[in-house]
CSV table of C-alpha atoms in Angstrom, one decimal:
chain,number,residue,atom,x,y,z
A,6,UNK,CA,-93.1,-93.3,100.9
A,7,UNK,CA,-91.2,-91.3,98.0
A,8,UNK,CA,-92.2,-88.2,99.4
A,9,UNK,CA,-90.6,-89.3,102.4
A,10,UNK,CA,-87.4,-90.6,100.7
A,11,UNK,CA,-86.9,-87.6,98.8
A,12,UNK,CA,-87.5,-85.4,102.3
A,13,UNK,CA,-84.7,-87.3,104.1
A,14,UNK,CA,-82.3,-86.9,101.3
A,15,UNK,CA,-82.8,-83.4,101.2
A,16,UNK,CA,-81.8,-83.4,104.8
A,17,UNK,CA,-79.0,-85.2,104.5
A,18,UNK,CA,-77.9,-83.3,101.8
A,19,UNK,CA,-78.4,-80.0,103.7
A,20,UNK,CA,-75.6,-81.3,105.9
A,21,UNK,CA,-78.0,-79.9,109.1
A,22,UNK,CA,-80.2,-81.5,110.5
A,23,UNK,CA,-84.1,-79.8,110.8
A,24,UNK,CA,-86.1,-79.2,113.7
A,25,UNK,CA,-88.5,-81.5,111.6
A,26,UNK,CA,-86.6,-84.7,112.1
A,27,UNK,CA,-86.3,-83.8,116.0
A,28,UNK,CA,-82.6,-82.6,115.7
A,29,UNK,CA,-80.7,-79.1,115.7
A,30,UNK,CA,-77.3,-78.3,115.5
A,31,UNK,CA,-75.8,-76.9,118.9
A,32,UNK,CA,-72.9,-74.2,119.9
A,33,UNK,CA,-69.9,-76.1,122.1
A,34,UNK,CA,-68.6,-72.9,123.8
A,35,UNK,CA,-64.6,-72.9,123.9
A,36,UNK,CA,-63.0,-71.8,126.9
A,37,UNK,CA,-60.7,-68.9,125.6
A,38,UNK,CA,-59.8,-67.6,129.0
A,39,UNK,CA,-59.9,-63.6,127.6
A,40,UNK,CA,-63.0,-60.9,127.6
A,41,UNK,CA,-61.5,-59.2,124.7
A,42,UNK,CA,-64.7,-58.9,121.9
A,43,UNK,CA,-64.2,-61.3,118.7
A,44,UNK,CA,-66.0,-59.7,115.5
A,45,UNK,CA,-63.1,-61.2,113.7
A,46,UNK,CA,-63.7,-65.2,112.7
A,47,UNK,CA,-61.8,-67.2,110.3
A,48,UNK,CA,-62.8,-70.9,110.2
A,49,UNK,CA,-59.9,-73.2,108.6
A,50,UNK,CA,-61.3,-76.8,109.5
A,51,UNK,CA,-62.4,-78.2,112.8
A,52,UNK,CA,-59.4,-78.3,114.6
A,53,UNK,CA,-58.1,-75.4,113.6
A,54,UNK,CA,-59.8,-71.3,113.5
A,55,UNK,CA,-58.5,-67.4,114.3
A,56,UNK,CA,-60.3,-65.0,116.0
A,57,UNK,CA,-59.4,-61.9,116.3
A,58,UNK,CA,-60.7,-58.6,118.4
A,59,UNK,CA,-60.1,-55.8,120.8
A,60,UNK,CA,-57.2,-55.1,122.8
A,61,UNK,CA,-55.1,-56.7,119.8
A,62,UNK,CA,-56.4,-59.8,120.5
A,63,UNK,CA,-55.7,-62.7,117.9
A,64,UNK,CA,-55.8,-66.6,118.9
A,65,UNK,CA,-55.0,-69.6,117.0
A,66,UNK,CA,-56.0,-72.9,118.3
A,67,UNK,CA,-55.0,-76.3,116.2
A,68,UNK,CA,-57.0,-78.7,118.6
A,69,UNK,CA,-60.9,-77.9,118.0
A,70,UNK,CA,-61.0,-75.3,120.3
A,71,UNK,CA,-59.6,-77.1,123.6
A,72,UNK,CA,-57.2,-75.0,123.7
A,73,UNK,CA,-55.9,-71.5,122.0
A,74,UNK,CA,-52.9,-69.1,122.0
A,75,UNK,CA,-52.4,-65.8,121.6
A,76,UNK,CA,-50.6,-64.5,118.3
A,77,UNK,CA,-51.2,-61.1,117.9
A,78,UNK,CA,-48.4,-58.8,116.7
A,79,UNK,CA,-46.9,-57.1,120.1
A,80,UNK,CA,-47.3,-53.3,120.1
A,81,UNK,CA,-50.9,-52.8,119.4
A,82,UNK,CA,-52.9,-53.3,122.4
A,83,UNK,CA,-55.2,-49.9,121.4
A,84,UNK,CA,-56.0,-51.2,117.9
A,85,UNK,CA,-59.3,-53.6,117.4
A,86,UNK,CA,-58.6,-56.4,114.7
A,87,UNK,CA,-62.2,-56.5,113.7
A,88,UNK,CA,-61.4,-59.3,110.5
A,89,UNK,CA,-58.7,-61.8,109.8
A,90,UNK,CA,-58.8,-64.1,107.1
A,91,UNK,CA,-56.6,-67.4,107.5
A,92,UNK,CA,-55.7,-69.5,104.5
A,93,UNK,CA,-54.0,-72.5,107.1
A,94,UNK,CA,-52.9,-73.1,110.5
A,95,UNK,CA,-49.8,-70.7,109.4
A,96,UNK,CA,-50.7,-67.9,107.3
A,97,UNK,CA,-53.4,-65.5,108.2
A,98,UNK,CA,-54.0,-61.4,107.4
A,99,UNK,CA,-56.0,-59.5,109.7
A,100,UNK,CA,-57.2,-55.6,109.8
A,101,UNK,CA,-57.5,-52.9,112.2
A,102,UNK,CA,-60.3,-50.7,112.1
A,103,UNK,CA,-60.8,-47.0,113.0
A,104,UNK,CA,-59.8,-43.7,111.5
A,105,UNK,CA,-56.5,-42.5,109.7
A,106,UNK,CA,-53.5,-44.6,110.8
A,107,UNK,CA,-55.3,-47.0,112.6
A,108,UNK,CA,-56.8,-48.7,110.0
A,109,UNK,CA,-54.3,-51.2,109.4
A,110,UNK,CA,-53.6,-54.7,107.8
A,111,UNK,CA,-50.8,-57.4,109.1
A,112,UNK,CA,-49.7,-60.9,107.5
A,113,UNK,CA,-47.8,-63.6,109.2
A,114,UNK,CA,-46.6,-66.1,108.1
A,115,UNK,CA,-45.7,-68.6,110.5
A,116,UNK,CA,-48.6,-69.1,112.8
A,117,UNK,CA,-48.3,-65.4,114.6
A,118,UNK,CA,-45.1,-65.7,115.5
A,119,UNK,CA,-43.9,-62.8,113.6
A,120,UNK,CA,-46.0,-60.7,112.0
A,121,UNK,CA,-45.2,-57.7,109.4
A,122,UNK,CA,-47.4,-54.9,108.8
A,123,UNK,CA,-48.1,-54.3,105.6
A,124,UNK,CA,-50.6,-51.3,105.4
A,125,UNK,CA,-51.4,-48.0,107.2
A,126,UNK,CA,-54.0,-45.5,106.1
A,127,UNK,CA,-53.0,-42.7,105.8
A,128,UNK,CA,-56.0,-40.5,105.0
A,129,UNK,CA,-58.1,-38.9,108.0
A,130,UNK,CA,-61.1,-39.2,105.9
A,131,UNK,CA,-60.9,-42.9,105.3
A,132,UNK,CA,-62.2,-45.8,107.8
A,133,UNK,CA,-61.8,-49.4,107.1
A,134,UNK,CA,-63.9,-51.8,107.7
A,135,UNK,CA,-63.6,-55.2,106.6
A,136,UNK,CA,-61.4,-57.4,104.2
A,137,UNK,CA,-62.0,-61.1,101.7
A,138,UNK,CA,-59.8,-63.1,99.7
A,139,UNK,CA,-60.8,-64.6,96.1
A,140,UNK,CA,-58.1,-67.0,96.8
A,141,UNK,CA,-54.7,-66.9,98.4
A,142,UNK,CA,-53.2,-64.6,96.7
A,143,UNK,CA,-56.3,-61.7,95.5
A,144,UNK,CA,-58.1,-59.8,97.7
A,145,UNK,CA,-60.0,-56.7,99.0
A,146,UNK,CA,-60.0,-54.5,101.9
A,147,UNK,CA,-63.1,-51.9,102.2
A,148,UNK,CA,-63.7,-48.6,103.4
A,149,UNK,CA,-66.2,-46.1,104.1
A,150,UNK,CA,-66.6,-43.4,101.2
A,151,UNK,CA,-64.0,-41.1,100.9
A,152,UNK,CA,-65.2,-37.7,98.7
A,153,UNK,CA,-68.6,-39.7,97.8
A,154,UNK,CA,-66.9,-43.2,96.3
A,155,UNK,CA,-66.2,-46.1,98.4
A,156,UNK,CA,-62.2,-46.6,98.9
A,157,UNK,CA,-60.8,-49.9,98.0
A,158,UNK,CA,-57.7,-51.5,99.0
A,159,UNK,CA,-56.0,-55.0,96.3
A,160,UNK,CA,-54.0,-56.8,97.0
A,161,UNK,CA,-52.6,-60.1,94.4
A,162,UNK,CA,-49.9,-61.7,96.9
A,163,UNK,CA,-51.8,-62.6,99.6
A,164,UNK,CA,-52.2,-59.3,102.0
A,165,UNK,CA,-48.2,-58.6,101.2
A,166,UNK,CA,-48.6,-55.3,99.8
A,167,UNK,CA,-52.0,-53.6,98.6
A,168,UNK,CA,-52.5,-50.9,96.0
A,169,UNK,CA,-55.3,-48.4,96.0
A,170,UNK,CA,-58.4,-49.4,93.4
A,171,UNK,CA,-59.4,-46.4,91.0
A,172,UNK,CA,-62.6,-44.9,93.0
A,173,UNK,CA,-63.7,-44.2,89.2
A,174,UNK,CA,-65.0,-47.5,89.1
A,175,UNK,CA,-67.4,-47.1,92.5
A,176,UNK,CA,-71.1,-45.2,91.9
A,177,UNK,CA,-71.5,-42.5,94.1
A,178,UNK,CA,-71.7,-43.1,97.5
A,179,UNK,CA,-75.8,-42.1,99.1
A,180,UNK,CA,-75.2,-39.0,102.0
A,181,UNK,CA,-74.1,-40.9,104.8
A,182,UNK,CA,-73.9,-44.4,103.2
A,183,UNK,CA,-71.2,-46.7,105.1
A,184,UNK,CA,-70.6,-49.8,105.5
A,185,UNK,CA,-70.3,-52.1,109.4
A,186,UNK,CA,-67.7,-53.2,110.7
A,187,UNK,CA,-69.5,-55.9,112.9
A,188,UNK,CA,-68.4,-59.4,111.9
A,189,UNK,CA,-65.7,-58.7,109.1
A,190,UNK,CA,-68.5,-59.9,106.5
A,191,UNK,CA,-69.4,-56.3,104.8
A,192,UNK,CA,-67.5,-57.7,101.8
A,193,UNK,CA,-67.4,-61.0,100.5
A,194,UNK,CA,-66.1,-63.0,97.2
A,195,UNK,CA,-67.7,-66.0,95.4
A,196,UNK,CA,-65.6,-67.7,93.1
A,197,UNK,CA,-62.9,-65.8,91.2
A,198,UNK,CA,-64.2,-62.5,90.3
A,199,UNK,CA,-67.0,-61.9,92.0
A,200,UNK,CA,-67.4,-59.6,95.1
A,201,UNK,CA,-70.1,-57.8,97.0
A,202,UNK,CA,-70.0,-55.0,99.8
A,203,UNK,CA,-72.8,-54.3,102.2
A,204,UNK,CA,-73.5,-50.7,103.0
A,205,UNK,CA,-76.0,-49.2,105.0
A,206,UNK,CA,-77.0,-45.3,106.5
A,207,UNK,CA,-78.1,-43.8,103.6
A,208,UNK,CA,-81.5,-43.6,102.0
A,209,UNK,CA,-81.4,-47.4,101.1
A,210,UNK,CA,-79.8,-50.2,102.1
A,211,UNK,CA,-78.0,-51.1,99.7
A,212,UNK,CA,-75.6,-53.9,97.9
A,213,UNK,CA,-72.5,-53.4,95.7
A,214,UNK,CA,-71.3,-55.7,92.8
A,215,UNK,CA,-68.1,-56.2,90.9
A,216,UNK,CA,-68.1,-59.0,88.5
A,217,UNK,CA,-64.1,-58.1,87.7
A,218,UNK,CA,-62.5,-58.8,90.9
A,219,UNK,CA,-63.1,-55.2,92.3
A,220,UNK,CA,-62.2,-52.8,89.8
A,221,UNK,CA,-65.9,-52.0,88.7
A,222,UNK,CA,-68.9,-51.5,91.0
A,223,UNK,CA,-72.7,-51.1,90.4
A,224,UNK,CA,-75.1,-51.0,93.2
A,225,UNK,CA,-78.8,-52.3,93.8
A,226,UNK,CA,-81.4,-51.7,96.6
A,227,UNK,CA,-82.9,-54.2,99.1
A,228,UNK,CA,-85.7,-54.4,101.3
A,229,UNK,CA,-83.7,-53.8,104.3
A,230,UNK,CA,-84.2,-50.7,107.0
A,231,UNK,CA,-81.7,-48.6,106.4
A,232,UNK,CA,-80.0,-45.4,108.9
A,233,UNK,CA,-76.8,-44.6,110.3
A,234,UNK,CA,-77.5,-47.6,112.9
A,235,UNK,CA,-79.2,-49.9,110.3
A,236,UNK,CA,-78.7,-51.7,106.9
A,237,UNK,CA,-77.0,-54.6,105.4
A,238,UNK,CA,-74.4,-56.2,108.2
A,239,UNK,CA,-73.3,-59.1,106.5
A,240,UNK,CA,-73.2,-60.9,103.2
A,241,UNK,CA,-72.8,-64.6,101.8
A,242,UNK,CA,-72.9,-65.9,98.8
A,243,UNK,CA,-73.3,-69.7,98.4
A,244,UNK,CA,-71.9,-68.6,94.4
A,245,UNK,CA,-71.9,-66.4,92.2
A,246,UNK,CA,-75.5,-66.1,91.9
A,247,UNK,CA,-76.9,-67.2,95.2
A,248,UNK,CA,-76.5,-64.8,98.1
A,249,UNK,CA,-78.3,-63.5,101.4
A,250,UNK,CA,-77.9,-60.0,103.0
A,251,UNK,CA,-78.6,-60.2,106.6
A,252,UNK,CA,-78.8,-57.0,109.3
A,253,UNK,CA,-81.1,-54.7,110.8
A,254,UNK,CA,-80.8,-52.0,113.6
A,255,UNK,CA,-77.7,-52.5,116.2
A,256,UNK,CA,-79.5,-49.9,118.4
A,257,UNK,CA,-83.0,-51.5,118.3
A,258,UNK,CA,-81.3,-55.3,118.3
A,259,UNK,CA,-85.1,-57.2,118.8
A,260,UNK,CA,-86.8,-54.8,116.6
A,261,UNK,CA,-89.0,-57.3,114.6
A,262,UNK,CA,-87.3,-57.1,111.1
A,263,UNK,CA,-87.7,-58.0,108.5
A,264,UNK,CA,-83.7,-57.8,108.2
A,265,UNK,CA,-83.1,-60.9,105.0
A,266,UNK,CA,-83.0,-60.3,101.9
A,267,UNK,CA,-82.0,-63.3,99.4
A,268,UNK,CA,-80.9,-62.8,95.5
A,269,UNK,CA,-80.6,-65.3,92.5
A,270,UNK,CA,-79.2,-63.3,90.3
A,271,UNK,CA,-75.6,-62.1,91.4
A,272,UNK,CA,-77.3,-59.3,93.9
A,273,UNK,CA,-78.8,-57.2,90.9
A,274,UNK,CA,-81.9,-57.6,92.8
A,275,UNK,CA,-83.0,-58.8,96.3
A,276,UNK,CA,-86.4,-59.8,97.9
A,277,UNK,CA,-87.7,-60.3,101.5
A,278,UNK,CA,-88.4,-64.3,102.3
A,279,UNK,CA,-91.9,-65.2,103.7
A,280,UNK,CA,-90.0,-65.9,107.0
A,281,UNK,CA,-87.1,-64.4,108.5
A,282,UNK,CA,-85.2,-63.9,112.2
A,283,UNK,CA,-86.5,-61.8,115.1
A,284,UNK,CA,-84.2,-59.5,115.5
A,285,UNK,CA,-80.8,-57.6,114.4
A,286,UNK,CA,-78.0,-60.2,112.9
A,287,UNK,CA,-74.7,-59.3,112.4
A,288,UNK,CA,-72.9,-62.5,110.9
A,289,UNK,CA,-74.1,-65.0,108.3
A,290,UNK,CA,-71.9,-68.2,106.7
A,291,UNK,CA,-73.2,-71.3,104.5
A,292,UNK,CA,-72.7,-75.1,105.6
A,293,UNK,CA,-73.5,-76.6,102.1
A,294,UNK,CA,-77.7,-75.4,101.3
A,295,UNK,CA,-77.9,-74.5,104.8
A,296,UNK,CA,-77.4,-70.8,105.8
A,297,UNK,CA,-76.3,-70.0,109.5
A,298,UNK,CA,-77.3,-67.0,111.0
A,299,UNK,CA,-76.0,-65.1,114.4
A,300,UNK,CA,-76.2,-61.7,116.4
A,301,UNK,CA,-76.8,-60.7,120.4
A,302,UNK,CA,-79.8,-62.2,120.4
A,303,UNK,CA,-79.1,-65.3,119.3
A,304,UNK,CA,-78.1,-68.0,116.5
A,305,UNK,CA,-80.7,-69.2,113.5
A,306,UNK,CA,-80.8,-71.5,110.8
A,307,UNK,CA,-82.2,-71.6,107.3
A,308,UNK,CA,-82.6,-75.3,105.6
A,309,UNK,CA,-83.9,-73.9,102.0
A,310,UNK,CA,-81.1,-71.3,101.2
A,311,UNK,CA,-82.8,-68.2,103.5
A,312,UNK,CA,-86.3,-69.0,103.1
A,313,UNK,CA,-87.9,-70.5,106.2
A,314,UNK,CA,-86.1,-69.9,109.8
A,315,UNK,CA,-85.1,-71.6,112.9
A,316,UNK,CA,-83.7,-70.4,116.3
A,317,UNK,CA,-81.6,-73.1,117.5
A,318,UNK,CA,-79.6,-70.7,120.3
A,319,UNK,CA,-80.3,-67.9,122.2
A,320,UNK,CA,-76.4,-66.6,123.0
A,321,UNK,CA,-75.0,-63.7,121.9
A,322,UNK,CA,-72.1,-63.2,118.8
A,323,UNK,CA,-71.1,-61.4,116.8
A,324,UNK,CA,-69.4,-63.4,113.7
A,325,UNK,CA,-70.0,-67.1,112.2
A,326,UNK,CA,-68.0,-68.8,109.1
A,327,UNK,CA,-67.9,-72.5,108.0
A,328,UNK,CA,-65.8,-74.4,106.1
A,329,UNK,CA,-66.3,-76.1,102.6
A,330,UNK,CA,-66.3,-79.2,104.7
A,331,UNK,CA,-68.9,-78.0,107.0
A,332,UNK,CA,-66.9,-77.5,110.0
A,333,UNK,CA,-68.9,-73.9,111.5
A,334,UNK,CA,-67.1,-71.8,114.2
A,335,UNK,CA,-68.7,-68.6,116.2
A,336,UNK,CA,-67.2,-65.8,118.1
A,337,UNK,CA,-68.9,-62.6,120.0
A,338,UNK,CA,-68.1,-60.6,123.3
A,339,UNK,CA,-66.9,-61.7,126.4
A,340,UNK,CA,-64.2,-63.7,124.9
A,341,UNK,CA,-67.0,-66.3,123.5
A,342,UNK,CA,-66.1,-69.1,121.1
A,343,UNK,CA,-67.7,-71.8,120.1
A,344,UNK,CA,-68.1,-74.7,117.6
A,345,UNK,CA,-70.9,-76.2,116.1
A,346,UNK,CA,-71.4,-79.9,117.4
C-alpha cells in the first residue's frame, strides 16, 4: 500500500496524468480560421497565447483559444515570423527568418496594434533563426555561423534595441554546422544566466552553453544523428542543470531515432534514454517533471523527465510551450492550434 501511495503522489505531482492510471492528456484543436504554418508558439496562460508564422501571420487570442485576432505588423506579408516570445497579453517580440534583411525582429507594445521594428540584418552571410528571453528585459536572438562563429544578437530592454555579441566568445563553428529554425526552440534560457543553442549539419550534433548570459560559449556532443537535414531541433531545460535535446531527420520524419538526449549537468554532457519517440520531433516544453514532445508525426509525453515515452496524439505540429502553471499550447501547419485539455 505505500508503494502505491507513493506512486499516486508522483502522479499528481507530475501534473499529467500516465497511461498507467488509465488517463492521457488530449490536444483541443482551436479553430483559427487561416492555413498560414505556426512554428512560432508563445504560451502566456490558458486564456491567453501568440502564434506566429508564414504570410506574416501573428494571432492573439485572450479567451482560451475560442477565438483569435490577427496582430501582425502590416507590410510584411513575404516575411515568415518563425518565433515570438510574449511576456503578457500586451507585449510580445517576434522574429523573421531568412537571409540578409529579412531576418528581422519587431516589439509591440500594446497587443499588436502597433508594432515597431527594431532590427534588420544587414549581413548576406547571416540567417536568423530563433530568439529567448532570460526575463523581460534580457535576451538572445541566434544565427547561423557567420565566418565559422555563431552570430548572436542581446538585447537588455526587452527586444527594444539589440547589440551584436563579440563572436570571440563562440568556438568555432563544425563545416556546415547550423542551427533550425522549426519551432523557435534552437535556443533557450533557464534561470538568469543560463542559455543553450541547438545546432545540427555538421559532423556532430551538437549543444552550446553560456553560463554568463550569452557572452561566452563552449560546446558538447550528443548522441543525436547529425547532417544538413538532422540534429538537435529543440531544447528545454527544466533548470539550469536539467535539460532534453530533442530532433532527428526532417527529411526522413519516421526514421526510427533515437533523436533524445537528456543532461544533468548543464548540457556539458548528454546521453540517449532507454526509450525514446518514433520519429523526428521538432518542439519540446516542460509541464512541471513532465516533458511534452511534438512533430508531424505526432505528440508524446515523458512522466520521468525524458526517460520512458508515451504517444498520446498522432497530429501533426510543429511547436509546443507551457506555462509555469501548466497551461500547454501547440501550433503546426494548416493554421492548427490547439490546447491541452
Amino acid at each position: 500500500m505505500r508503494a502505491v501511495l507513493l506512486v499516486l503522489g508522483l502522479l499528481v505531482a507530475l501534473a499529467v496524468p500516465a497511461s498507467a492510471a488509465g488517463h492521457l492528456p488530449k490536444w483541443e484543436l482551436s479553430a483559427t480560421g487561416v492555413t498560414a504554418q505556426f512554428r512560432g508558439l508563445s504560451a502566456v496562460s490558458g486564456r491567453v497565447a501568440w502564434v506566429s508564422g508564414t504570410q506574416g501571420t501573428v494571432l492573439r487570442t485572450v479567451d482560451g483559444g475560442r477565438s483569435w485576432r490577427s496582430v501582425g505588423p502590416p507590410g510584411t506579408g513575404t516575411l515568415e515570423f518563425r518565433d515570438v516570445e510574449a511576456f503578457d497579453a500586451d507585449h510580445a517580440v517576434i522574429l523573421s527568418i531568412g537571409p540578409g534583411t529579412d531576418s528581422r525582429v519587431y516589439r509591440t507594445d500594446d497587443a499588436g496594434a502597433h508594432w515597431r521594428q527594431t532590427f534588420q540584418n544587414t549581413d548576406a552571410a547571416a540567417f536568423y533563426d530563433c530568439l529567448a528571453f532570460f526575463d523581460p528585459w534580457r535576451g538572445l536572438a541566434m544565427s547561423d555561423p557567420v565566418d565559422g562563429k555563431f552570430r548572436m544578437q542581446a538585447t537588455v530592454d526587452g527586444g527594444r534595441s539589440w547589440r551584436q555579441v563579440p563572436d570571440s566568445g563562440f568556438p568555432p563553428a563544425l563545416p556546415g554546422e547550423a542551427g533550425f529554425a522549426a519551432s523557435g526552440q534552437c535556443v533557450t534560457t533557464a534561470g538568469p544566466f543560463d542559455a543553450w543553442l541547438a545546432t545540427g549539419g555538421g559532423a556532430t550534433a551538437r549543444v552550446l552553453h553560456s553560463g554568463d548570459g550569452g557572452r561566452h560559449w563552449t560546446a558538447s556532443d550528443t548522441p543525436l544523428p547529425s547532417s544538413p537535414s538532422a540534429g538537435v531541433f529543440a531544447l528545454a531545460f527544466r533548470t539550469p542543470w536539467q535539460g532534453v535535446a530533442i530532433g532527428g531527420d526532417f527529411a526522413a520524419p519516421t526514421a526510427p531515432g533515437p533523436a533524445v538526449a537528456l543532461s544533468n549537468d548543464r548540457g556539458r554532457t548528454w546521453r540517449t534514454p532507454a526509450q525514446y519517440p518514433a520519429g523526428y520531433r521538432s518542439g519540446l516544453a516542460w509541464r512541471g517533471g513532465t516533458v511534452l514532445a511534438v512533430g508531424p508525426g505526432g505528440s508524446d509525453l515523458s512522466p520521468d523527465g525524458g526517460r520512458h515515452w508515451t504517444s498520446f496524439d498522432t497530429g501533426s505540429f510543429d511547436s509546443v510551450d507551457c506555462t509555469a502553471l501548466g497551461s500547454c499550447w501547440a501550433s503546426g501547419a494548416g493554421g492548427r492550434v490547439a490546447r491541452l485539455g
